[in-house]
């Protein structure tokens, strides 16, 4: 039995990033994939949320995604959590899985996923895509460096993809990188602490190390 076939991965958010990331994970043979989302499929998002079809509009994303992933990879167990990722359930959900793939479109959920993964001692792979720009960052189960080393707190001028818009192909590229980091981590590779950035206008990819902050509220010496 392979490492991936026994692995359990939690995908937080089944939207533009979560859809293609889930497809890669399922096709790669991850044994169990948990899906967390409380939203419904919307017709305006079909161009980038590639698990869904027009007949899925108005249906729970976790239900529609479960159906689509099961059709693509019948051997994969899909666990649907039709709920928002919240402070009262985040650590419990993260602790049920080996790794968290954070695909949300807002900073509040990203910080919560970082905190929950740290509390559950689970690795987490963050990703974001806004306009022409995307990022991916894997954080180990030891949690250092973490998402809060990169962003101390929610930016006052935060903007999400719904407000700013995002180029459709961008989410696919970023989600592929995110899924690759997740699979590599599950296979025991050290992919943690490096921030990958992608500029779709120039097709420029950059990789740079993130240094832990001693004063980080989550993983620092005083945490």
PDB file of N, CA, C and O in Angstrom, residues 96-130:
ATOM      1  N   UNK A  96      -8.028  15.770  12.211  1.00  0.00           N
ATOM      2  CA  UNK A  96      -8.511  14.512  11.649  1.00  0.00           C
ATOM      3  C   UNK A  96      -7.732  14.098  10.394  1.00  0.00           C
ATOM      4  O   UNK A  96      -7.929  13.000   9.862  1.00  0.00           O
ATOM      5  N   UNK A  97      -6.879  14.985   9.905  1.00  0.00           N
ATOM      6  CA  UNK A  97      -6.186  14.753   8.643  1.00  0.00           C
ATOM      7  C   UNK A  97      -4.673  14.872   8.826  1.00  0.00           C
ATOM      8  O   UNK A  97      -4.188  15.393   9.819  1.00  0.00           O
ATOM      9  N   UNK A  98      -3.937  14.374   7.836  1.00  0.00           N
ATOM     10  CA  UNK A  98      -2.473  14.409   7.886  1.00  0.00           C
ATOM     11  C   UNK A  98      -1.909  15.747   7.431  1.00  0.00           C
ATOM     12  O   UNK A  98      -0.791  16.108   7.807  1.00  0.00           O
ATOM     13  N   UNK A  99      -2.673  16.462   6.614  1.00  0.00           N
ATOM     14  CA  UNK A  99      -2.185  17.711   6.025  1.00  0.00           C
ATOM     15  C   UNK A  99      -3.373  18.574   5.622  1.00  0.00           C
ATOM     16  O   UNK A  99      -4.413  18.043   5.206  1.00  0.00           O
ATOM     17  N   UNK A 100      -3.210  19.883   5.739  1.00  0.00           N
ATOM     18  CA  UNK A 100      -4.265  20.832   5.363  1.00  0.00           C
ATOM     19  C   UNK A 100      -3.840  21.581   4.102  1.00  0.00           C
ATOM     20  O   UNK A 100      -2.707  22.062   4.008  1.00  0.00           O
ATOM     21  N   UNK A 101      -4.739  21.652   3.139  1.00  0.00           N
ATOM     22  CA  UNK A 101      -4.523  22.450   1.927  1.00  0.00           C
ATOM     23  C   UNK A 101      -5.485  23.618   1.988  1.00  0.00           C
ATOM     24  O   UNK A 101      -6.700  23.447   1.850  1.00  0.00           O
ATOM     25  N   UNK A 102      -4.958  24.797   2.242  1.00  0.00           N
ATOM     26  CA  UNK A 102      -5.776  25.994   2.481  1.00  0.00           C
ATOM     27  C   UNK A 102      -6.009  26.731   1.169  1.00  0.00           C
ATOM     28  O   UNK A 102      -5.086  27.284   0.584  1.00  0.00           O
ATOM     29  N   UNK A 103      -7.263  26.717   0.710  1.00  0.00           N
ATOM     30  CA  UNK A 103      -7.617  27.280  -0.605  1.00  0.00           C
ATOM     31  C   UNK A 103      -8.650  28.396  -0.485  1.00  0.00           C
ATOM     32  O   UNK A 103      -9.426  28.636  -1.417  1.00  0.00           O
ATOM     33  N   UNK A 104      -8.689  29.078   0.641  1.00  0.00           N
ATOM     34  CA  UNK A 104      -9.704  30.113   0.847  1.00  0.00           C
ATOM     35  C   UNK A 104      -9.369  31.369   0.054  1.00  0.00           C
ATOM     36  O   UNK A 104      -8.269  31.527  -0.477  1.00  0.00           O
ATOM     37  N   UNK A 105     -10.329  32.294   0.002  1.00  0.00           N
ATOM     38  CA  UNK A 105     -10.133  33.533  -0.748  1.00  0.00           C
ATOM     39  C   UNK A 105     -10.134  34.757   0.161  1.00  0.00           C
ATOM     40  O   UNK A 105     -10.355  35.877  -0.303  1.00  0.00           O
ATOM     41  N   UNK A 106      -9.867  34.562   1.463  1.00  0.00           N
ATOM     42  CA  UNK A 106      -9.849  35.697   2.381  1.00  0.00           C
ATOM     43  C   UNK A 106      -8.812  35.480   3.473  1.00  0.00           C
ATOM     44  O   UNK A 106      -8.518  34.343   3.861  1.00  0.00           O
ATOM     45  N   UNK A 107      -8.270  36.581   3.975  1.00  0.00           N
ATOM     46  CA  UNK A 107      -7.198  36.497   4.963  1.00  0.00           C
ATOM     47  C   UNK A 107      -7.673  35.911   6.286  1.00  0.00           C
ATOM     48  O   UNK A 107      -6.914  35.233   6.977  1.00  0.00           O
ATOM     49  N   UNK A 108      -8.901  36.166   6.666  1.00  0.00           N
ATOM     50  CA  UNK A 108      -9.397  35.659   7.946  1.00  0.00           C
ATOM     51  C   UNK A 108      -9.286  34.140   8.007  1.00  0.00           C
ATOM     52  O   UNK A 108      -8.812  33.574   9.004  1.00  0.00           O
ATOM     53  N   UNK A 109      -9.713  33.466   6.947  1.00  0.00           N
ATOM     54  CA  UNK A 109      -9.648  32.007   6.918  1.00  0.00           C
ATOM     55  C   UNK A 109      -8.215  31.517   6.795  1.00  0.00           C
ATOM     56  O   UNK A 109      -7.843  30.485   7.363  1.00  0.00           O
ATOM     57  N   UNK A 110      -7.389  32.264   6.059  1.00  0.00           N
ATOM     58  CA  UNK A 110      -5.983  31.875   5.923  1.00  0.00           C
ATOM     59  C   UNK A 110      -5.278  31.895   7.273  1.00  0.00           C
ATOM     60  O   UNK A 110      -4.532  30.960   7.616  1.00  0.00           O
ATOM     61  N   UNK A 111      -5.489  32.946   8.055  1.00  0.00           N
ATOM     62  CA  UNK A 111      -4.882  33.014   9.374  1.00  0.00           C
ATOM     63  C   UNK A 111      -5.451  31.935  10.292  1.00  0.00           C
ATOM     64  O   UNK A 111      -4.723  31.333  11.085  1.00  0.00           O
ATOM     65  N   UNK A 112      -6.744  31.678  10.179  1.00  0.00           N
ATOM     66  CA  UNK A 112      -7.359  30.643  10.999  1.00  0.00           C
ATOM     67  C   UNK A 112      -6.785  29.276  10.645  1.00  0.00           C
ATOM     68  O   UNK A 112      -6.501  28.456  11.534  1.00  0.00           O
ATOM     69  N   UNK A 113      -6.594  29.007   9.356  1.00  0.00           N
ATOM     70  CA  UNK A 113      -6.016  27.731   8.933  1.00  0.00           C
ATOM     71  C   UNK A 113      -4.593  27.587   9.458  1.00  0.00           C
ATOM     72  O   UNK A 113      -4.179  26.497   9.886  1.00  0.00           O
ATOM     73  N   UNK A 114      -3.841  28.679   9.423  1.00  0.00           N
ATOM     74  CA  UNK A 114      -2.479  28.656   9.963  1.00  0.00           C
ATOM     75  C   UNK A 114      -2.492  28.332  11.450  1.00  0.00           C
ATOM     76  O   UNK A 114      -1.725  27.485  11.934  1.00  0.00           O
ATOM     77  N   UNK A 115      -3.382  28.994  12.177  1.00  0.00           N
ATOM     78  CA  UNK A 115      -3.475  28.778  13.625  1.00  0.00           C
ATOM     79  C   UNK A 115      -3.952  27.362  13.947  1.00  0.00           C
ATOM     80  O   UNK A 115      -3.438  26.708  14.860  1.00  0.00           O
ATOM     81  N   UNK A 116      -4.949  26.883  13.197  1.00  0.00           N
ATOM     82  CA  UNK A 116      -5.507  25.554  13.462  1.00  0.00           C
ATOM     83  C   UNK A 116      -4.494  24.456  13.162  1.00  0.00           C
ATOM     84  O   UNK A 116      -4.364  23.491  13.926  1.00  0.00           O
ATOM     85  N   UNK A 117      -3.769  24.585  12.057  1.00  0.00           N
ATOM     86  CA  UNK A 117      -2.761  23.588  11.704  1.00  0.00           C
ATOM     87  C   UNK A 117      -1.653  23.563  12.760  1.00  0.00           C
ATOM     88  O   UNK A 117      -1.165  22.501  13.146  1.00  0.00           O
ATOM     89  N   UNK A 118      -1.278  24.745  13.231  1.00  0.00           N
ATOM     90  CA  UNK A 118      -0.257  24.837  14.276  1.00  0.00           C
ATOM     91  C   UNK A 118      -0.755  24.164  15.556  1.00  0.00           C
ATOM     92  O   UNK A 118      -0.023  23.398  16.192  1.00  0.00           O
ATOM     93  N   UNK A 119      -2.015  24.429  15.912  1.00  0.00           N
ATOM     94  CA  UNK A 119      -2.586  23.838  17.118  1.00  0.00           C
ATOM     95  C   UNK A 119      -2.748  22.327  17.020  1.00  0.00           C
ATOM     96  O   UNK A 119      -2.624  21.625  18.025  1.00  0.00           O
ATOM     97  N   UNK A 120      -3.005  21.838  15.810  1.00  0.00           N
ATOM     98  CA  UNK A 120      -3.195  20.398  15.601  1.00  0.00           C
ATOM     99  C   UNK A 120      -1.892  19.696  15.237  1.00  0.00           C
ATOM    100  O   UNK A 120      -1.878  18.482  15.037  1.00  0.00           O
ATOM    101  N   UNK A 121      -0.799  20.468  15.116  1.00  0.00           N
ATOM    102  CA  UNK A 121       0.519  19.925  14.745  1.00  0.00           C
ATOM    103  C   UNK A 121       0.448  19.225  13.383  1.00  0.00           C
ATOM    104  O   UNK A 121       0.930  18.099  13.212  1.00  0.00           O
ATOM    105  N   UNK A 122      -0.164  19.916  12.438  1.00  0.00           N
ATOM    106  CA  UNK A 122      -0.282  19.394  11.084  1.00  0.00           C
ATOM    107  C   UNK A 122       0.371  20.349  10.088  1.00  0.00           C
ATOM    108  O   UNK A 122       0.284  21.577  10.255  1.00  0.00           O
ATOM    109  N   UNK A 123       1.002  19.832   9.043  1.00  0.00           N
ATOM    110  CA  UNK A 123       1.512  20.719   7.989  1.00  0.00           C
ATOM    111  C   UNK A 123       0.356  21.342   7.230  1.00  0.00           C
ATOM    112  O   UNK A 123      -0.741  20.758   7.142  1.00  0.00           O
ATOM    113  N   UNK A 124       0.596  22.519   6.675  1.00  0.00           N
ATOM    114  CA  UNK A 124      -0.437  23.212   5.907  1.00  0.00           C
ATOM    115  C   UNK A 124       0.195  23.851   4.684  1.00  0.00           C
ATOM    116  O   UNK A 124       1.320  24.363   4.754  1.00  0.00           O
ATOM    117  N   UNK A 125      -0.503  23.793   3.568  1.00  0.00           N
ATOM    118  CA  UNK A 125      -0.036  24.442   2.341  1.00  0.00           C
ATOM    119  C   UNK A 125      -1.016  25.545   1.997  1.00  0.00           C
ATOM    120  O   UNK A 125      -2.185  25.280   1.695  1.00  0.00           O
ATOM    121  N   UNK A 126      -0.542  26.786   2.082  1.00  0.00           N
ATOM    122  CA  UNK A 126      -1.366  27.948   1.766  1.00  0.00           C
ATOM    123  C   UNK A 126      -1.210  28.312   0.291  1.00  0.00           C
ATOM    124  O   UNK A 126      -0.160  28.075  -0.313  1.00  0.00           O
ATOM    125  N   UNK A 127      -2.238  28.910  -0.272  1.00  0.00           N
ATOM    126  CA  UNK A 127      -2.135  29.465  -1.626  1.00  0.00           C
ATOM    127  C   UNK A 127      -3.117  30.616  -1.752  1.00  0.00           C
ATOM    128  O   UNK A 127      -4.117  30.690  -1.031  1.00  0.00           O
ATOM    129  N   UNK A 128      -2.796  31.529  -2.663  1.00  0.00           N
ATOM    130  CA  UNK A 128      -3.669  32.675  -2.926  1.00  0.00           C
ATOM    131  C   UNK A 128      -3.518  33.085  -4.383  1.00  0.00           C
ATOM    132  O   UNK A 128      -2.441  32.931  -4.971  1.00  0.00           O
ATOM    133  N   UNK A 129      -4.585  33.597  -4.953  1.00  0.00           N
ATOM    134  CA  UNK A 129      -4.556  34.086  -6.336  1.00  0.00           C
ATOM    135  C   UNK A 129      -5.486  35.285  -6.445  1.00  0.00           C
ATOM    136  O   UNK A 129      -6.686  35.154  -6.200  1.00  0.00           O
ATOM    137  N   UNK A 130      -4.923  36.430  -6.774  1.00  0.00           N
ATOM    138  CA  UNK A 130      -5.695  37.656  -6.946  1.00  0.00           C
ATOM    139  C   UNK A 130      -5.180  38.370  -8.188  1.00  0.00           C
ATOM    140  O   UNK A 130      -3.968  38.544  -8.356  1.00  0.00           O
TER     141      UNK A 130
END
